[in-house]
Amino acid sequence: MSGGGTQKRLRKALGAIKDSTTVNLAKVNSDYKELDIANVRPTNHVERPAKEKYIKAIFAAISATRPRADVAYCIHALARRLSKAHNWAIRVQSNYMPLGKQ
């Protein structure tokens, strides 16, 4: 028996737990709750496209009409998420976020 499948399932489960923990901590500890959640949800460990509502929330946060502090916080949060990521799906999704607006 190969342990590769078990290890892959374990990594996915741990990734999901980490994402869930990050979202729950943002709900409790953050001044920018909605923005932190919008940054974590589309850049999760799942290998599928992000939901449109989270992408729209991020683009609304980095629009020219928002205060500079909100824009700076959003960019910093995405950069932090990208720098800490070891999973390729998170890295691709984090890089896509600033470019994805159509």
PDB file of N, CA and C in Angstrom:
ATOM      1  N   MET A   1       0.825  -1.191   0.000  1.00  0.00           N
ATOM      2  CA  MET A   1       0.000   0.000   0.000  1.00  0.00           C
ATOM      3  C   MET A   1       0.860   1.242   0.000  1.00  0.00           C
ATOM      4  N   SER A   2       0.425   2.201  -0.736  1.00  0.00           N
ATOM      5  CA  SER A   2       1.159   3.463  -0.826  1.00  0.00           C
ATOM      6  C   SER A   2       0.609   4.452   0.195  1.00  0.00           C
ATOM      7  N   GLY A   3       1.515   5.168   0.844  1.00  0.00           N
ATOM      8  CA  GLY A   3       1.101   6.158   1.834  1.00  0.00           C
ATOM      9  C   GLY A   3       0.841   7.524   1.228  1.00  0.00           C
ATOM     10  N   GLY A   4       1.050   7.660  -0.106  1.00  0.00           N
ATOM     11  CA  GLY A   4       0.890   8.947  -0.766  1.00  0.00           C
ATOM     12  C   GLY A   4      -0.526   9.491  -0.711  1.00  0.00           C
ATOM     13  N   GLY A   5      -1.514   8.595  -0.888  1.00  0.00           N
ATOM     14  CA  GLY A   5      -2.909   9.032  -0.847  1.00  0.00           C
ATOM     15  C   GLY A   5      -3.319   9.488   0.540  1.00  0.00           C
ATOM     16  N   THR A   6      -2.837   8.788   1.542  1.00  0.00           N
ATOM     17  CA  THR A   6      -3.147   9.150   2.925  1.00  0.00           C
ATOM     18  C   THR A   6      -2.514  10.489   3.273  1.00  0.00           C
ATOM     19  N   GLN A   7      -1.286  10.685   2.837  1.00  0.00           N
ATOM     20  CA  GLN A   7      -0.591  11.936   3.125  1.00  0.00           C
ATOM     21  C   GLN A   7      -1.282  13.110   2.426  1.00  0.00           C
ATOM     22  N   LYS A   8      -1.748  12.892   1.207  1.00  0.00           N
ATOM     23  CA  LYS A   8      -2.443  13.951   0.477  1.00  0.00           C
ATOM     24  C   LYS A   8      -3.751  14.327   1.174  1.00  0.00           C
ATOM     25  N   ARG A   9      -4.501  13.312   1.630  1.00  0.00           N
ATOM     26  CA  ARG A   9      -5.751  13.582   2.353  1.00  0.00           C
ATOM     27  C   ARG A   9      -5.481  14.313   3.662  1.00  0.00           C
ATOM     28  N   LEU A  10      -4.413  13.927   4.341  1.00  0.00           N
ATOM     29  CA  LEU A  10      -4.054  14.578   5.597  1.00  0.00           C
ATOM     30  C   LEU A  10      -3.686  16.040   5.360  1.00  0.00           C
ATOM     31  N   ARG A  11      -2.932  16.314   4.315  1.00  0.00           N
ATOM     32  CA  ARG A  11      -2.565  17.704   3.997  1.00  0.00           C
ATOM     33  C   ARG A  11      -3.790  18.539   3.668  1.00  0.00           C
ATOM     34  N   LYS A  12      -4.728  17.961   2.913  1.00  0.00           N
ATOM     35  CA  LYS A  12      -5.954  18.691   2.585  1.00  0.00           C
ATOM     36  C   LYS A  12      -6.762  18.983   3.845  1.00  0.00           C
ATOM     37  N   ALA A  13      -6.854  17.995   4.719  1.00  0.00           N
ATOM     38  CA  ALA A  13      -7.601  18.187   5.966  1.00  0.00           C
ATOM     39  C   ALA A  13      -6.936  19.253   6.834  1.00  0.00           C
ATOM     40  N   LEU A  14      -5.619  19.205   6.950  1.00  0.00           N
ATOM     41  CA  LEU A  14      -4.909  20.214   7.742  1.00  0.00           C
ATOM     42  C   LEU A  14      -5.055  21.599   7.126  1.00  0.00           C
ATOM     43  N   GLY A  15      -5.026  21.681   5.807  1.00  0.00           N
ATOM     44  CA  GLY A  15      -5.231  22.957   5.127  1.00  0.00           C
ATOM     45  C   GLY A  15      -6.608  23.525   5.402  1.00  0.00           C
ATOM     46  N   ALA A  16      -7.615  22.666   5.369  1.00  0.00           N
ATOM     47  CA  ALA A  16      -8.979  23.114   5.651  1.00  0.00           C
ATOM     48  C   ALA A  16      -9.110  23.595   7.095  1.00  0.00           C
ATOM     49  N   ILE A  17      -8.455  22.907   8.011  1.00  0.00           N
ATOM     50  CA  ILE A  17      -8.483  23.327   9.418  1.00  0.00           C
ATOM     51  C   ILE A  17      -7.787  24.678   9.579  1.00  0.00           C
ATOM     52  N   LYS A  18      -6.661  24.854   8.922  1.00  0.00           N
ATOM     53  CA  LYS A  18      -5.946  26.130   9.003  1.00  0.00           C
ATOM     54  C   LYS A  18      -6.790  27.269   8.442  1.00  0.00           C
ATOM     55  N   ASP A  19      -7.454  27.046   7.308  1.00  0.00           N
ATOM     56  CA  ASP A  19      -8.312  28.072   6.716  1.00  0.00           C
ATOM     57  C   ASP A  19      -9.465  28.413   7.649  1.00  0.00           C
ATOM     58  N   SER A  20     -10.092  27.385   8.213  1.00  0.00           N
ATOM     59  CA  SER A  20     -11.204  27.601   9.130  1.00  0.00           C
ATOM     60  C   SER A  20     -10.759  28.377  10.366  1.00  0.00           C
ATOM     61  N   THR A  21      -9.599  28.025  10.893  1.00  0.00           N
ATOM     62  CA  THR A  21      -9.066  28.723  12.063  1.00  0.00           C
ATOM     63  C   THR A  21      -8.772  30.180  11.740  1.00  0.00           C
ATOM     64  N   THR A  22      -8.197  30.436  10.587  1.00  0.00           N
ATOM     65  CA  THR A  22      -7.882  31.808  10.184  1.00  0.00           C
ATOM     66  C   THR A  22      -9.152  32.643  10.067  1.00  0.00           C
ATOM     67  N   VAL A  23     -10.187  32.078   9.470  1.00  0.00           N
ATOM     68  CA  VAL A  23     -11.459  32.801   9.336  1.00  0.00           C
ATOM     69  C   VAL A  23     -12.064  33.078  10.706  1.00  0.00           C
ATOM     70  N   ASN A  24     -12.055  32.088  11.583  1.00  0.00           N
ATOM     71  CA  ASN A  24     -12.634  32.275  12.917  1.00  0.00           C
ATOM     72  C   ASN A  24     -11.843  33.282  13.742  1.00  0.00           C
ATOM     73  N   LEU A  25     -10.524  33.287  13.622  1.00  0.00           N
ATOM     74  CA  LEU A  25      -9.721  34.299  14.312  1.00  0.00           C
ATOM     75  C   LEU A  25     -10.007  35.689  13.769  1.00  0.00           C
ATOM     76  N   ALA A  26     -10.210  35.796  12.471  1.00  0.00           N
ATOM     77  CA  ALA A  26     -10.539  37.095  11.879  1.00  0.00           C
ATOM     78  C   ALA A  26     -11.873  37.608  12.394  1.00  0.00           C
ATOM     79  N   LYS A  27     -12.821  36.700  12.587  1.00  0.00           N
ATOM     80  CA  LYS A  27     -14.129  37.104  13.100  1.00  0.00           C
ATOM     81  C   LYS A  27     -14.036  37.655  14.513  1.00  0.00           C
ATOM     82  N   VAL A  28     -13.085  37.175  15.285  1.00  0.00           N
ATOM     83  CA  VAL A  28     -12.970  37.564  16.684  1.00  0.00           C
ATOM     84  C   VAL A  28     -12.007  38.733  16.887  1.00  0.00           C
ATOM     85  N   ASN A  29     -10.848  38.686  16.240  1.00  0.00           N
ATOM     86  CA  ASN A  29      -9.757  39.586  16.583  1.00  0.00           C
ATOM     87  C   ASN A  29      -9.525  40.762  15.643  1.00  0.00           C
ATOM     88  N   SER A  30     -10.169  40.825  14.525  1.00  0.00           N
ATOM     89  CA  SER A  30      -9.784  41.794  13.510  1.00  0.00           C
ATOM     90  C   SER A  30     -10.682  43.022  13.492  1.00  0.00           C
ATOM     91  N   ASP A  31     -10.064  44.160  13.202  1.00  0.00           N
ATOM     92  CA  ASP A  31     -10.838  45.378  12.972  1.00  0.00           C
ATOM     93  C   ASP A  31     -11.436  45.369  11.566  1.00  0.00           C
ATOM     94  N   TYR A  32     -10.823  44.606  10.682  1.00  0.00           N
ATOM     95  CA  TYR A  32     -11.269  44.475   9.297  1.00  0.00           C
ATOM     96  C   TYR A  32     -11.812  43.066   9.071  1.00  0.00           C
ATOM     97  N   LYS A  33     -12.819  42.680   9.825  1.00  0.00           N
ATOM     98  CA  LYS A  33     -13.338  41.314   9.782  1.00  0.00           C
ATOM     99  C   LYS A  33     -13.721  40.869   8.364  1.00  0.00           C
ATOM    100  N   GLU A  34     -14.559  41.663   7.710  1.00  0.00           N
ATOM    101  CA  GLU A  34     -15.060  41.282   6.391  1.00  0.00           C
ATOM    102  C   GLU A  34     -13.926  41.177   5.382  1.00  0.00           C
ATOM    103  N   LEU A  35     -12.976  42.086   5.478  1.00  0.00           N
ATOM    104  CA  LEU A  35     -11.857  42.089   4.541  1.00  0.00           C
ATOM    105  C   LEU A  35     -10.926  40.904   4.779  1.00  0.00           C
ATOM    106  N   ASP A  36     -10.675  40.573   6.033  1.00  0.00           N
ATOM    107  CA  ASP A  36      -9.841  39.407   6.332  1.00  0.00           C
ATOM    108  C   ASP A  36     -10.501  38.122   5.847  1.00  0.00           C
ATOM    109  N   ILE A  37     -11.785  38.008   6.063  1.00  0.00           N
ATOM    110  CA  ILE A  37     -12.505  36.824   5.597  1.00  0.00           C
ATOM    111  C   ILE A  37     -12.507  36.775   4.071  1.00  0.00           C
ATOM    112  N   ALA A  38     -12.699  37.919   3.439  1.00  0.00           N
ATOM    113  CA  ALA A  38     -12.687  37.971   1.976  1.00  0.00           C
ATOM    114  C   ALA A  38     -11.313  37.638   1.419  1.00  0.00           C
ATOM    115  N   ASN A  39     -10.254  37.878   2.170  1.00  0.00           N
ATOM    116  CA  ASN A  39      -8.908  37.518   1.711  1.00  0.00           C
ATOM    117  C   ASN A  39      -8.623  36.038   1.899  1.00  0.00           C
ATOM    118  N   VAL A  40      -9.156  35.427   2.940  1.00  0.00           N
ATOM    119  CA  VAL A  40      -8.862  34.021   3.204  1.00  0.00           C
ATOM    120  C   VAL A  40      -9.735  33.104   2.353  1.00  0.00           C
ATOM    121  N   ARG A  41     -11.001  33.383   2.246  1.00  0.00           N
ATOM    122  CA  ARG A  41     -11.919  32.471   1.553  1.00  0.00           C
ATOM    123  C   ARG A  41     -11.529  32.201   0.092  1.00  0.00           C
ATOM    124  N   PRO A  42     -11.226  33.218  -0.720  1.00  0.00           N
ATOM    125  CA  PRO A  42     -10.877  32.889  -2.113  1.00  0.00           C
ATOM    126  C   PRO A  42      -9.468  32.325  -2.268  1.00  0.00           C
ATOM    127  N   THR A  43      -8.630  32.454  -1.262  1.00  0.00           N
ATOM    128  CA  THR A  43      -7.258  31.941  -1.354  1.00  0.00           C
ATOM    129  C   THR A  43      -7.094  30.761  -0.411  1.00  0.00           C
ATOM    130  N   ASN A  44      -8.020  29.823  -0.479  1.00  0.00           N
ATOM    131  CA  ASN A  44      -7.969  28.680   0.421  1.00  0.00           C
ATOM    132  C   ASN A  44      -7.232  27.510  -0.218  1.00  0.00           C
ATOM    133  N   HIS A  45      -7.180  26.393   0.477  1.00  0.00           N
ATOM    134  CA  HIS A  45      -6.439  25.222   0.022  1.00  0.00           C
ATOM    135  C   HIS A  45      -7.183  24.410  -1.039  1.00  0.00           C
ATOM    136  N   VAL A  46      -8.391  24.777  -1.357  1.00  0.00           N
ATOM    137  CA  VAL A  46      -9.194  24.034  -2.321  1.00  0.00           C
ATOM    138  C   VAL A  46      -8.780  24.450  -3.734  1.00  0.00           C
ATOM    139  N   GLU A  47      -8.619  23.468  -4.587  1.00  0.00           N
ATOM    140  CA  GLU A  47      -8.153  23.715  -5.945  1.00  0.00           C
ATOM    141  C   GLU A  47      -9.335  23.960  -6.879  1.00  0.00           C
ATOM    142  N   ARG A  48     -10.021  25.066  -6.674  1.00  0.00           N
ATOM    143  CA  ARG A  48     -11.126  25.460  -7.543  1.00  0.00           C
ATOM    144  C   ARG A  48     -11.236  26.983  -7.509  1.00  0.00           C
ATOM    145  N   PRO A  49     -11.901  27.563  -8.499  1.00  0.00           N
ATOM    146  CA  PRO A  49     -12.016  29.026  -8.540  1.00  0.00           C
ATOM    147  C   PRO A  49     -12.739  29.577  -7.313  1.00  0.00           C
ATOM    148  N   ALA A  50     -12.385  30.785  -6.956  1.00  0.00           N
ATOM    149  CA  ALA A  50     -12.987  31.441  -5.796  1.00  0.00           C
ATOM    150  C   ALA A  50     -14.413  31.887  -6.117  1.00  0.00           C
ATOM    151  N   LYS A  51     -15.200  32.044  -5.062  1.00  0.00           N
ATOM    152  CA  LYS A  51     -16.567  32.538  -5.239  1.00  0.00           C
ATOM    153  C   LYS A  51     -16.516  34.018  -5.600  1.00  0.00           C
ATOM    154  N   GLU A  52     -17.426  34.407  -6.453  1.00  0.00           N
ATOM    155  CA  GLU A  52     -17.471  35.770  -6.974  1.00  0.00           C
ATOM    156  C   GLU A  52     -17.672  36.811  -5.869  1.00  0.00           C
ATOM    157  N   LYS A  53     -18.437  36.476  -4.833  1.00  0.00           N
ATOM    158  CA  LYS A  53     -18.729  37.473  -3.795  1.00  0.00           C
ATOM    159  C   LYS A  53     -17.469  37.885  -3.043  1.00  0.00           C
ATOM    160  N   TYR A  54     -16.517  36.963  -2.847  1.00  0.00           N
ATOM    161  CA  TYR A  54     -15.282  37.316  -2.149  1.00  0.00           C
ATOM    162  C   TYR A  54     -14.360  38.150  -3.042  1.00  0.00           C
ATOM    163  N   ILE A  55     -14.341  37.815  -4.313  1.00  0.00           N
ATOM    164  CA  ILE A  55     -13.529  38.600  -5.247  1.00  0.00           C
ATOM    165  C   ILE A  55     -14.077  40.017  -5.335  1.00  0.00           C
ATOM    166  N   LYS A  56     -15.387  40.154  -5.399  1.00  0.00           N
ATOM    167  CA  LYS A  56     -15.997  41.485  -5.441  1.00  0.00           C
ATOM    168  C   LYS A  56     -15.697  42.271  -4.171  1.00  0.00           C
ATOM    169  N   ALA A  57     -15.692  41.602  -3.027  1.00  0.00           N
ATOM    170  CA  ALA A  57     -15.387  42.288  -1.761  1.00  0.00           C
ATOM    171  C   ALA A  57     -13.956  42.822  -1.762  1.00  0.00           C
ATOM    172  N   ILE A  58     -13.023  42.044  -2.296  1.00  0.00           N
ATOM    173  CA  ILE A  58     -11.632  42.498  -2.349  1.00  0.00           C
ATOM    174  C   ILE A  58     -11.491  43.662  -3.311  1.00  0.00           C
ATOM    175  N   PHE A  59     -12.123  43.574  -4.481  1.00  0.00           N
ATOM    176  CA  PHE A  59     -12.020  44.680  -5.436  1.00  0.00           C
ATOM    177  C   PHE A  59     -12.699  45.937  -4.907  1.00  0.00           C
ATOM    178  N   ALA A  60     -13.761  45.775  -4.156  1.00  0.00           N
ATOM    179  CA  ALA A  60     -14.394  46.942  -3.543  1.00  0.00           C
ATOM    180  C   ALA A  60     -13.460  47.567  -2.507  1.00  0.00           C
ATOM    181  N   ALA A  61     -12.690  46.731  -1.816  1.00  0.00           N
ATOM    182  CA  ALA A  61     -11.771  47.228  -0.784  1.00  0.00           C
ATOM    183  C   ALA A  61     -10.561  47.943  -1.367  1.00  0.00           C
ATOM    184  N   ILE A  62     -10.183  47.577  -2.585  1.00  0.00           N
ATOM    185  CA  ILE A  62      -9.004  48.218  -3.169  1.00  0.00           C
ATOM    186  C   ILE A  62      -9.372  49.238  -4.243  1.00  0.00           C
ATOM    187  N   SER A  63     -10.629  49.646  -4.287  1.00  0.00           N
ATOM    188  CA  SER A  63     -11.045  50.635  -5.273  1.00  0.00           C
ATOM    189  C   SER A  63     -10.550  52.026  -4.871  1.00  0.00           C
ATOM    190  N   ALA A  64     -10.543  52.914  -5.804  1.00  0.00           N
ATOM    191  CA  ALA A  64     -10.028  54.274  -5.582  1.00  0.00           C
ATOM    192  C   ALA A  64     -10.907  55.069  -4.621  1.00  0.00           C
ATOM    193  N   THR A  65     -12.142  54.656  -4.434  1.00  0.00           N
ATOM    194  CA  THR A  65     -13.050  55.399  -3.561  1.00  0.00           C
ATOM    195  C   THR A  65     -12.865  55.071  -2.085  1.00  0.00           C
ATOM    196  N   ARG A  66     -12.114  54.013  -1.777  1.00  0.00           N
ATOM    197  CA  ARG A  66     -11.913  53.596  -0.385  1.00  0.00           C
ATOM    198  C   ARG A  66     -10.759  54.373   0.247  1.00  0.00           C
ATOM    199  N   PRO A  67     -10.765  54.517   1.562  1.00  0.00           N
ATOM    200  CA  PRO A  67      -9.632  55.151   2.244  1.00  0.00           C
ATOM    201  C   PRO A  67      -8.335  54.380   1.992  1.00  0.00           C
ATOM    202  N   ARG A  68      -7.238  55.109   1.942  1.00  0.00           N
ATOM    203  CA  ARG A  68      -5.946  54.478   1.658  1.00  0.00           C
ATOM    204  C   ARG A  68      -5.583  53.408   2.678  1.00  0.00           C
ATOM    205  N   ALA A  69      -6.010  53.580   3.917  1.00  0.00           N
ATOM    206  CA  ALA A  69      -5.700  52.586   4.946  1.00  0.00           C
ATOM    207  C   ALA A  69      -6.340  51.239   4.611  1.00  0.00           C
ATOM    208  N   ASP A  70      -7.576  51.258   4.100  1.00  0.00           N
ATOM    209  CA  ASP A  70      -8.248  50.019   3.717  1.00  0.00           C
ATOM    210  C   ASP A  70      -7.532  49.343   2.557  1.00  0.00           C
ATOM    211  N   VAL A  71      -7.126  50.146   1.573  1.00  0.00           N
ATOM    212  CA  VAL A  71      -6.421  49.608   0.412  1.00  0.00           C
ATOM    213  C   VAL A  71      -5.085  49.015   0.844  1.00  0.00           C
ATOM    214  N   ALA A  72      -4.347  49.733   1.666  1.00  0.00           N
ATOM    215  CA  ALA A  72      -3.050  49.254   2.140  1.00  0.00           C
ATOM    216  C   ALA A  72      -3.206  47.978   2.963  1.00  0.00           C
ATOM    217  N   TYR A  73      -4.237  47.926   3.804  1.00  0.00           N
ATOM    218  CA  TYR A  73      -4.466  46.737   4.619  1.00  0.00           C
ATOM    219  C   TYR A  73      -4.769  45.528   3.735  1.00  0.00           C
ATOM    220  N   CYS A  74      -5.601  45.710   2.724  1.00  0.00           N
ATOM    221  CA  CYS A  74      -5.973  44.611   1.834  1.00  0.00           C
ATOM    222  C   CYS A  74      -4.750  44.093   1.080  1.00  0.00           C
ATOM    223  N   ILE A  75      -3.942  44.978   0.558  1.00  0.00           N
ATOM    224  CA  ILE A  75      -2.741  44.572  -0.166  1.00  0.00           C
ATOM    225  C   ILE A  75      -1.768  43.870   0.776  1.00  0.00           C
ATOM    226  N   HIS A  76      -1.614  44.402   1.975  1.00  0.00           N
ATOM    227  CA  HIS A  76      -0.729  43.785   2.957  1.00  0.00           C
ATOM    228  C   HIS A  76      -1.225  42.387   3.333  1.00  0.00           C
ATOM    229  N   ALA A  77      -2.532  42.234   3.504  1.00  0.00           N
ATOM    230  CA  ALA A  77      -3.096  40.929   3.872  1.00  0.00           C
ATOM    231  C   ALA A  77      -2.874  39.899   2.762  1.00  0.00           C
ATOM    232  N   LEU A  78      -3.061  40.310   1.513  1.00  0.00           N
ATOM    233  CA  LEU A  78      -2.817  39.394   0.400  1.00  0.00           C
ATOM    234  C   LEU A  78      -1.336  39.033   0.306  1.00  0.00           C
ATOM    235  N   ALA A  79      -0.466  40.016   0.497  1.00  0.00           N
ATOM    236  CA  ALA A  79       0.977  39.750   0.450  1.00  0.00           C
ATOM    237  C   ALA A  79       1.400  38.824   1.585  1.00  0.00           C
ATOM    238  N   ARG A  80       0.835  39.033   2.768  1.00  0.00           N
ATOM    239  CA  ARG A  80       1.142  38.165   3.904  1.00  0.00           C
ATOM    240  C   ARG A  80       0.676  36.738   3.637  1.00  0.00           C
ATOM    241  N   ARG A  81      -0.514  36.607   3.077  1.00  0.00           N
ATOM    242  CA  ARG A  81      -1.054  35.285   2.745  1.00  0.00           C
ATOM    243  C   ARG A  81      -0.160  34.595   1.716  1.00  0.00           C
ATOM    244  N   LEU A  82       0.301  35.348   0.731  1.00  0.00           N
ATOM    245  CA  LEU A  82       1.164  34.794  -0.305  1.00  0.00           C
ATOM    246  C   LEU A  82       2.514  34.380   0.259  1.00  0.00           C
ATOM    247  N   SER A  83       3.083  35.185   1.139  1.00  0.00           N
ATOM    248  CA  SER A  83       4.415  34.882   1.665  1.00  0.00           C
ATOM    249  C   SER A  83       4.414  33.677   2.600  1.00  0.00           C
ATOM    250  N   LYS A  84       3.310  33.439   3.290  1.00  0.00           N
ATOM    251  CA  LYS A  84       3.231  32.314   4.218  1.00  0.00           C
ATOM    252  C   LYS A  84       2.817  31.013   3.542  1.00  0.00           C
ATOM    253  N   ALA A  85       2.308  31.093   2.326  1.00  0.00           N
ATOM    254  CA  ALA A  85       1.729  29.926   1.666  1.00  0.00           C
ATOM    255  C   ALA A  85       2.792  28.939   1.211  1.00  0.00           C
ATOM    256  N   HIS A  86       2.516  27.671   1.459  1.00  0.00           N
ATOM    257  CA  HIS A  86       3.359  26.590   0.939  1.00  0.00           C
ATOM    258  C   HIS A  86       2.599  25.801  -0.123  1.00  0.00           C
ATOM    259  N   ASN A  87       1.302  25.995  -0.179  1.00  0.00           N
ATOM    260  CA  ASN A  87       0.441  25.275  -1.109  1.00  0.00           C
ATOM    261  C   ASN A  87       0.369  26.042  -2.431  1.00  0.00           C
ATOM    262  N   TRP A  88       0.527  25.348  -3.541  1.00  0.00           N
ATOM    263  CA  TRP A  88       0.541  26.015  -4.842  1.00  0.00           C
ATOM    264  C   TRP A  88      -0.803  26.670  -5.148  1.00  0.00           C
ATOM    265  N   ALA A  89      -1.892  26.076  -4.702  1.00  0.00           N
ATOM    266  CA  ALA A  89      -3.213  26.642  -4.991  1.00  0.00           C
ATOM    267  C   ALA A  89      -3.383  28.007  -4.330  1.00  0.00           C
ATOM    268  N   ILE A  90      -2.897  28.153  -3.113  1.00  0.00           N
ATOM    269  CA  ILE A  90      -2.994  29.440  -2.423  1.00  0.00           C
ATOM    270  C   ILE A  90      -2.141  30.478  -3.129  1.00  0.00           C
ATOM    271  N   ARG A  91      -0.947  30.100  -3.557  1.00  0.00           N
ATOM    272  CA  ARG A  91      -0.061  31.046  -4.241  1.00  0.00           C
ATOM    273  C   ARG A  91      -0.668  31.538  -5.554  1.00  0.00           C
ATOM    274  N   VAL A  92      -1.220  30.629  -6.330  1.00  0.00           N
ATOM    275  CA  VAL A  92      -1.829  31.027  -7.599  1.00  0.00           C
ATOM    276  C   VAL A  92      -3.030  31.929  -7.351  1.00  0.00           C
ATOM    277  N   GLN A  93      -3.878  31.552  -6.410  1.00  0.00           N
ATOM    278  CA  GLN A  93      -5.075  32.340  -6.131  1.00  0.00           C
ATOM    279  C   GLN A  93      -4.715  33.708  -5.551  1.00  0.00           C
ATOM    280  N   SER A  94      -3.681  33.787  -4.728  1.00  0.00           N
ATOM    281  CA  SER A  94      -3.266  35.066  -4.157  1.00  0.00           C
ATOM    282  C   SER A  94      -2.709  35.985  -5.231  1.00  0.00           C
ATOM    283  N   ASN A  95      -1.998  35.422  -6.182  1.00  0.00           N
ATOM    284  CA  ASN A  95      -1.477  36.234  -7.282  1.00  0.00           C
ATOM    285  C   ASN A  95      -2.578  36.664  -8.231  1.00  0.00           C
ATOM    286  N   TYR A  96      -3.610  35.858  -8.359  1.00  0.00           N
ATOM    287  CA  TYR A  96      -4.714  36.164  -9.269  1.00  0.00           C
ATOM    288  C   TYR A  96      -5.569  37.311  -8.761  1.00  0.00           C
ATOM    289  N   MET A  97      -5.704  37.435  -7.464  1.00  0.00           N
ATOM    290  CA  MET A  97      -6.624  38.410  -6.882  1.00  0.00           C
ATOM    291  C   MET A  97      -6.443  39.822  -7.428  1.00  0.00           C
ATOM    292  N   PRO A  98      -5.246  40.401  -7.399  1.00  0.00           N
ATOM    293  CA  PRO A  98      -5.123  41.779  -7.911  1.00  0.00           C
ATOM    294  C   PRO A  98      -5.325  41.875  -9.416  1.00  0.00           C
ATOM    295  N   LEU A  99      -5.187  40.785 -10.144  1.00  0.00           N
ATOM    296  CA  LEU A  99      -5.275  40.810 -11.597  1.00  0.00           C
ATOM    297  C   LEU A  99      -6.636  40.418 -12.126  1.00  0.00           C
ATOM    298  N   GLY A 100      -7.467  39.829 -11.299  1.00  0.00           N
ATOM    299  CA  GLY A 100      -8.692  39.196 -11.758  1.00  0.00           C
ATOM    300  C   GLY A 100      -9.840  40.110 -12.142  1.00  0.00           C
ATOM    301  N   LYS A 101      -9.756  41.398 -11.873  1.00  0.00           N
ATOM    302  CA  LYS A 101     -10.874  42.284 -12.168  1.00  0.00           C
ATOM    303  C   LYS A 101     -11.020  42.420 -13.679  1.00  0.00           C
ATOM    304  N   GLN A 102     -12.239  42.283 -14.145  1.00  0.00           N
ATOM    305  CA  GLN A 102     -12.478  42.344 -15.586  1.00  0.00           C
ATOM    306  C   GLN A 102     -13.120  43.630 -15.974  1.00  0.00           C
TER     307      GLN A 102
END
